[in-house]
XYZ file of C-alpha atoms in Angstrom:
464
model
C 96.179 -14.508 -87.290
C 97.465 -16.995 -84.714
C 96.608 -15.482 -81.328
C 98.219 -18.335 -79.397
C 101.482 -17.539 -81.124
C 101.049 -13.885 -80.250
C 100.406 -14.727 -76.600
C 103.593 -16.839 -76.571
C 105.498 -13.920 -78.075
C 104.898 -11.772 -75.018
C 108.242 -11.522 -73.149
C 108.352 -13.349 -69.825
C 108.840 -11.369 -66.653
C 112.448 -12.530 -66.152
C 113.283 -11.358 -69.681
C 111.698 -7.958 -69.027
C 113.693 -7.646 -65.803
C 116.927 -7.932 -67.828
C 116.025 -4.701 -69.669
C 118.455 -1.972 -68.597
C 115.750 0.671 -68.424
C 113.559 -1.503 -66.204
C 116.544 -2.318 -63.969
C 117.186 1.411 -63.557
C 113.506 1.955 -62.786
C 113.619 -0.722 -60.071
C 116.684 0.894 -58.552
C 115.019 4.300 -58.527
C 111.427 3.417 -57.634
C 111.589 0.017 -55.934
C 111.030 -3.541 -57.163
C 107.486 -3.968 -55.830
C 106.330 -0.739 -57.468
C 107.750 -1.694 -60.886
C 106.606 -5.327 -60.679
C 103.018 -4.222 -60.125
C 103.156 -2.102 -63.277
C 104.757 -4.940 -65.257
C 101.881 -7.249 -64.306
C 99.280 -4.593 -65.151
C 100.808 -3.890 -68.570
C 101.125 -7.600 -69.403
C 97.453 -8.126 -68.478
C 96.497 -5.115 -70.611
C 98.519 -6.488 -73.555
C 96.842 -9.900 -73.328
C 93.427 -8.221 -73.231
C 94.349 -6.156 -76.320
C 95.457 -9.241 -78.245
C 92.193 -10.949 -77.286
C 90.107 -8.315 -79.100
C 92.599 -7.303 -81.810
C 92.148 -8.402 -85.432
C 95.264 -6.648 -86.700
C 98.353 -8.832 -86.318
C 100.731 -5.995 -87.135
C 99.194 -3.794 -84.435
C 99.449 -6.638 -81.904
C 103.103 -7.243 -82.751
C 103.779 -3.531 -82.394
C 102.281 -3.588 -78.914
C 104.401 -6.599 -77.967
C 107.592 -4.980 -79.251
C 106.910 -1.782 -77.305
C 105.996 -3.512 -74.022
C 109.198 -2.507 -72.219
C 108.807 1.078 -73.401
C 105.166 1.135 -72.253
C 106.143 -0.241 -68.827
C 108.767 2.470 -68.385
C 106.274 5.121 -69.471
C 103.759 3.917 -66.874
C 106.435 3.733 -64.164
C 107.349 7.351 -64.890
C 103.681 8.382 -64.870
C 102.986 6.588 -61.583
C 105.919 8.342 -59.922
C 105.234 11.819 -61.284
C 103.112 14.063 -59.013
C 99.621 14.606 -60.359
C 99.712 18.157 -58.982
C 101.802 20.197 -61.397
C 102.721 23.747 -62.228
C 100.778 25.067 -65.207
C 101.100 28.175 -67.361
C 97.936 30.249 -67.109
C 97.103 31.762 -70.488
C 93.433 32.351 -69.695
C 93.741 35.929 -68.467
C 91.852 35.047 -65.280
C 94.183 36.228 -62.525
C 92.606 34.410 -59.566
C 91.647 31.243 -61.436
C 90.096 28.945 -58.826
C 90.740 25.816 -60.900
C 94.384 26.802 -61.307
C 95.108 27.482 -57.638
C 94.030 31.127 -57.310
C 96.752 33.521 -56.109
C 100.268 32.492 -57.154
C 103.074 32.893 -54.626
C 106.210 34.710 -55.788
C 109.477 32.849 -56.365
C 111.163 35.014 -53.747
C 108.586 34.083 -51.126
C 108.781 30.414 -52.082
C 112.578 30.424 -51.688
C 112.214 31.827 -48.164
C 109.355 29.425 -47.440
C 111.413 26.418 -48.554
C 114.304 27.479 -46.336
C 112.000 27.573 -43.305
C 109.735 24.538 -43.798
C 112.317 22.009 -45.043
C 113.664 21.777 -41.518
C 112.304 22.420 -38.060
C 110.822 25.815 -37.279
C 109.501 27.829 -34.342
C 105.897 27.300 -35.489
C 104.639 26.984 -31.909
C 107.761 27.866 -29.968
C 108.463 31.244 -28.400
C 112.177 31.857 -28.967
C 112.214 34.878 -26.657
C 110.773 33.037 -23.665
C 111.961 29.507 -24.433
C 108.518 27.923 -24.111
C 105.485 26.916 -26.154
C 104.165 29.692 -28.353
C 101.220 30.293 -30.680
C 101.272 29.751 -34.445
C 99.248 32.928 -34.995
C 101.930 35.021 -33.279
C 104.063 35.098 -36.446
C 101.548 37.231 -38.320
C 99.055 38.506 -35.706
C 100.943 41.731 -34.950
C 101.347 42.347 -38.682
C 97.619 41.957 -39.291
C 96.793 44.237 -36.370
C 99.216 46.886 -37.596
C 97.896 46.718 -41.156
C 94.182 46.656 -40.315
C 93.873 48.441 -36.988
C 92.391 45.342 -35.333
C 93.006 44.409 -31.694
C 93.716 40.746 -32.477
C 93.892 38.301 -35.377
C 94.138 34.645 -36.296
C 93.680 32.402 -39.346
C 92.093 29.079 -40.223
C 92.235 27.007 -43.378
C 89.731 28.955 -45.533
C 87.117 31.675 -45.291
C 84.156 29.288 -45.017
C 85.910 27.780 -41.991
C 86.424 31.283 -40.636
C 82.689 32.031 -40.875
C 81.831 28.747 -39.185
C 84.327 29.308 -36.353
C 83.152 32.883 -35.774
C 79.490 31.889 -35.532
C 80.221 28.782 -33.469
C 82.178 30.903 -30.983
C 79.885 33.932 -30.872
C 76.377 32.734 -31.723
C 76.025 28.980 -31.163
C 72.518 28.167 -29.937
C 71.264 31.622 -30.829
C 70.076 33.602 -33.831
C 72.124 35.540 -36.367
C 70.408 38.148 -38.532
C 71.497 38.414 -42.178
C 70.026 39.963 -45.312
C 68.447 37.638 -47.899
C 70.432 39.458 -50.555
C 73.657 38.274 -48.908
C 72.999 34.531 -48.709
C 75.714 33.798 -51.231
C 76.909 30.508 -52.653
C 80.652 30.107 -52.917
C 82.578 27.530 -54.964
C 81.630 23.852 -54.939
C 77.995 24.564 -53.957
C 78.953 25.659 -50.438
C 76.399 28.176 -49.212
C 76.416 30.687 -46.376
C 73.168 29.270 -44.846
C 74.670 25.766 -44.796
C 77.892 26.989 -43.197
C 75.810 28.822 -40.573
C 73.800 25.704 -39.828
C 76.984 23.708 -39.221
C 78.121 26.367 -36.747
C 75.085 25.756 -34.532
C 73.669 29.221 -35.087
C 70.151 29.804 -36.385
C 69.806 31.920 -39.495
C 67.252 34.736 -39.440
C 66.704 36.162 -42.925
C 65.566 39.754 -43.329
C 64.670 41.927 -46.303
C 64.431 40.707 -49.884
C 66.919 39.692 -52.553
C 67.310 43.227 -53.887
C 66.297 45.442 -50.947
C 67.030 45.281 -47.237
C 66.362 48.205 -44.895
C 67.635 49.234 -41.470
C 64.173 48.574 -40.051
C 64.329 44.951 -41.232
C 67.259 44.300 -38.901
C 65.728 46.369 -36.114
C 62.428 44.465 -36.154
C 64.137 41.050 -36.283
C 66.102 41.488 -33.041
C 64.830 39.313 -30.181
C 66.204 37.935 -26.914
C 67.614 35.030 -28.962
C 69.665 37.280 -31.234
C 73.400 36.745 -30.732
C 74.889 38.726 -33.642
C 74.303 40.743 -36.797
C 76.058 39.434 -39.913
C 76.985 41.301 -43.084
C 78.203 39.275 -46.075
C 79.956 41.253 -48.792
C 78.721 39.945 -52.167
C 82.195 39.855 -53.674
C 81.366 37.199 -56.281
C 78.293 38.840 -57.858
C 76.456 42.133 -58.098
C 72.750 43.001 -57.979
C 72.140 46.197 -59.935
C 69.067 48.321 -60.585
C 66.297 48.688 -58.001
C 68.394 47.853 -54.942
C 69.052 48.994 -51.413
C 71.317 47.644 -48.725
C 72.420 48.490 -45.210
C 76.122 49.064 -44.619
C 78.217 48.081 -41.624
C 78.375 51.761 -40.729
C 74.572 51.927 -40.770
C 74.259 48.847 -38.560
C 76.903 49.835 -36.019
C 74.589 52.041 -33.881
C 71.913 49.320 -33.833
C 74.419 46.657 -32.783
C 75.780 48.953 -30.079
C 72.310 49.803 -28.806
C 71.454 46.121 -28.318
C 74.962 45.089 -27.221
C 75.300 42.718 -30.194
C 78.532 41.914 -32.045
C 78.610 43.045 -35.675
C 80.339 40.569 -37.986
C 81.343 41.146 -41.605
C 82.406 38.440 -44.053
C 84.325 40.371 -46.707
C 84.960 37.278 -48.847
C 87.775 38.245 -51.186
C 89.369 40.671 -48.750
C 91.728 43.504 -49.713
C 94.125 45.670 -47.740
C 94.696 48.479 -50.265
C 92.238 50.722 -52.082
C 92.209 49.286 -55.609
C 90.271 52.286 -56.954
C 93.595 54.167 -56.915
C 94.726 51.769 -59.643
C 91.713 52.232 -61.882
C 89.559 49.387 -60.538
C 86.128 49.441 -58.928
C 86.284 50.280 -55.226
C 86.305 47.143 -53.106
C 85.746 47.572 -49.333
C 89.029 47.192 -47.472
C 89.391 45.344 -44.197
C 90.485 48.611 -42.572
C 87.306 50.356 -43.741
C 85.116 47.597 -42.347
C 86.720 47.842 -38.906
C 86.657 51.650 -38.938
C 82.959 51.556 -39.809
C 82.149 49.526 -36.723
C 82.554 45.808 -37.465
C 83.642 43.895 -34.367
C 84.936 40.911 -36.343
C 85.912 40.710 -40.017
C 86.918 37.637 -41.994
C 88.326 37.270 -45.524
C 90.266 34.924 -47.815
C 94.036 34.744 -48.016
C 94.309 33.512 -51.597
C 92.156 36.082 -53.384
C 92.864 39.820 -53.570
C 95.295 39.580 -50.662
C 97.533 37.505 -52.957
C 98.601 34.937 -50.378
C 98.035 31.262 -49.501
C 94.633 29.689 -48.925
C 93.456 30.790 -45.505
C 90.492 32.271 -43.689
C 91.819 35.339 -41.914
C 89.919 36.705 -38.896
C 90.570 40.130 -37.365
C 88.702 42.173 -34.794
C 88.212 42.749 -31.101
C 90.458 40.733 -28.820
C 87.645 39.375 -26.625
C 86.024 37.709 -29.636
C 89.273 36.452 -31.189
C 90.227 34.926 -27.819
C 86.903 33.069 -27.769
C 87.717 31.594 -31.181
C 91.226 30.574 -30.191
C 89.749 28.573 -27.298
C 87.031 26.942 -29.447
C 87.621 23.206 -29.979
C 86.893 23.703 -33.685
C 90.041 25.788 -33.999
C 92.317 22.758 -33.801
C 90.390 21.027 -36.594
C 90.502 24.149 -38.752
C 93.991 25.405 -37.963
C 96.573 26.307 -40.590
C 99.853 24.429 -41.017
C 103.456 25.661 -41.071
C 103.399 26.228 -44.864
C 100.386 28.547 -44.657
C 101.581 30.367 -41.542
C 104.971 31.056 -43.138
C 103.591 32.106 -46.527
C 100.998 34.346 -44.899
C 103.620 36.183 -42.849
C 105.841 36.680 -45.926
C 102.974 38.116 -47.985
C 101.711 40.361 -45.177
C 105.194 41.822 -44.691
C 104.989 43.210 -48.223
C 101.960 45.293 -47.209
C 104.079 47.347 -44.816
C 104.808 49.322 -47.990
C 101.945 49.592 -50.485
C 104.453 50.232 -53.270
C 106.309 47.012 -52.396
C 103.079 45.050 -52.202
C 101.967 46.116 -55.686
C 105.394 45.259 -57.110
C 106.161 42.021 -55.248
C 102.823 40.230 -54.879
C 102.052 38.528 -58.223
C 98.271 38.997 -57.970
C 98.537 42.750 -57.411
C 101.282 43.071 -60.016
C 99.127 41.386 -62.667
C 96.058 43.423 -61.732
C 97.978 46.686 -61.986
C 100.162 46.017 -65.032
C 99.440 48.622 -67.707
C 98.020 47.410 -71.009
C 100.996 48.958 -72.825
C 103.380 46.831 -70.752
C 101.364 43.682 -71.442
C 101.404 44.529 -75.154
C 105.195 44.855 -75.189
C 105.565 41.464 -73.523
C 103.030 39.964 -75.937
C 105.043 41.297 -78.878
C 108.150 39.656 -77.425
C 106.414 36.281 -77.117
C 104.980 36.555 -80.636
C 108.421 37.403 -82.062
C 109.981 34.415 -80.295
C 107.277 32.068 -81.606
C 107.630 33.388 -85.134
C 111.425 33.043 -84.980
C 110.991 29.339 -84.181
C 109.330 28.948 -87.624
C 106.507 26.789 -86.329
C 103.609 25.638 -88.499
C 101.147 28.264 -87.312
C 100.178 31.886 -87.736
C 100.940 34.035 -84.677
C 99.220 37.351 -84.092
C 98.240 39.852 -81.417
C 94.722 40.714 -80.385
C 93.270 43.032 -77.771
C 91.297 41.181 -75.109
C 90.037 41.553 -71.557
C 91.458 39.899 -68.466
C 89.327 39.308 -65.376
C 90.093 39.092 -61.674
C 88.314 35.769 -61.033
C 88.158 33.831 -57.777
C 84.840 35.432 -56.848
C 86.399 38.904 -56.747
C 85.245 42.050 -58.592
C 82.935 40.059 -60.901
C 82.111 42.987 -63.204
C 85.703 44.158 -63.588
C 87.395 43.711 -66.972
C 91.018 44.757 -67.514
C 92.207 45.678 -71.032
C 94.896 43.204 -72.077
C 96.635 41.668 -75.089
C 96.763 38.046 -76.197
C 99.048 36.166 -78.557
C 96.832 34.301 -81.024
C 97.767 30.944 -82.534
C 96.187 29.481 -85.674
C 97.857 26.114 -86.355
C 98.338 24.847 -89.919
C 98.463 21.069 -89.498
C 96.360 20.383 -86.415
C 92.905 21.496 -85.357
C 92.510 24.041 -82.558
C 90.689 21.547 -80.256
C 93.475 18.973 -80.788
C 96.161 21.580 -80.146
C 94.421 22.829 -77.005
C 94.244 19.247 -75.729
C 97.910 18.653 -76.541
C 98.887 21.857 -74.724
C 97.191 20.522 -71.582
C 99.400 17.419 -71.752
C 102.750 19.167 -72.079
C 105.529 18.732 -69.527
C 104.415 22.073 -68.120
C 100.769 22.275 -69.238
C 99.689 25.475 -70.967
C 96.051 26.434 -70.332
C 94.786 28.817 -73.054
C 91.421 30.211 -74.092
C 89.900 29.185 -77.410
C 87.434 31.094 -79.587
C 86.768 31.593 -83.298
C 88.951 28.596 -84.164
C 91.922 30.305 -82.518
C 94.129 29.719 -79.464
C 94.475 32.782 -77.211
C 97.302 33.262 -74.709
C 96.485 36.312 -72.570
C 99.962 37.492 -71.626
C 98.788 39.340 -68.502
C 98.760 36.040 -66.592
C 101.987 34.658 -68.109
C 105.313 35.620 -66.562
C 108.042 36.503 -69.083
C 110.334 33.854 -67.566
C 108.129 31.221 -69.224
C 108.437 32.558 -72.784
C 111.430 30.408 -73.827
C 109.790 27.300 -72.386
C 106.521 28.061 -74.169
C 108.353 28.356 -77.511
C 110.267 25.128 -76.886
C 107.186 23.141 -75.918
C 105.024 24.533 -78.730
C 107.771 23.362 -81.110
C 106.944 19.805 -80.014
C 103.297 20.253 -81.047
C 103.206 22.350 -84.261
């Protein structure tokens, strides 16, 4: 094996630049961009030849150099963030972007944000406006709050609330509510960043009214309730509700704050799920300020929504942190579109994907699963396709004990292992993310829209 000859066989740059495909790539993506990839691929090819003992393999690499360059150019200019098909059955899958936004809302969103908009311009008065104005009245109407605003996520909302209302003072919170949210972010750490001092009362499983009462001092600035939306403590437990704490807060002239976490505007128990405290209930029970996520049970974009008494919301709007934590035009627009659906509960359940998936009857999921199975079988792919009852979950730190009866299409490939097929599915043009168990691929149809069925069949035909 003559490696010097192989090195000399590598096409020169000017020869590569005569390739029609590479010329088209330069025209589309720019000369500098493509030239950098050409140099990288030529260096990689030389390195491969240096360690290769198989002349045929080396020649194959040389012959496919132009093709490899074009492949890398395409990869470099394809967004890493991509739409995926969620076959896991987890509706609010944090790793997959939590709440999906409907196509109808996205069409309206695109029409607004692709040009200029009145994000901070009051069209009625012809002067500077406020970005919260587009959805503040909606939130107040839906929740009964005096005022509302939003920041970029719920952890930011907690930090802004405490920074505005309790900086330099103490905030009393139950030990059983010192939750950790995703990415190892913890309520005590968020509180520390706000400048407020945490005062823990009670124990992990039991906190009493008297614990709060005895902890109040001249340094106390607020009482904080944190709804444990991402876990449950069961058994020998006791907790104090917002309604219980309201008289104590009023007696000592202290604001009562509740972090609802997942946040919901409709009573999900009407749809067969465990009761989850609504924002309206929290305010009715005496909370002065309530915060919650936009991209969980609400079914909207990522945001930390804050509602409550106007005097406290005004303090937050004037806080210097607000500018650092503020939402952009995409979030403000999407939030308004989603909140408008809640003006009719029936519309919200039909038109917000998260609520629609949560409330879809098992029989309806089964019919859609049968359709997908029939389509896959009709394609005569090298696999066995079946149906199996399964359980979907809410996910996203919401209703952790809730399981929803569902149906999955099962795939048992003939000529490829399940781990290899699962990996290949993740590398499709539109990646498909399934669950795997018992040497079987599971596609829980609850989290797959029917519009994707044809594409799933087409792409699976490339793999099996």
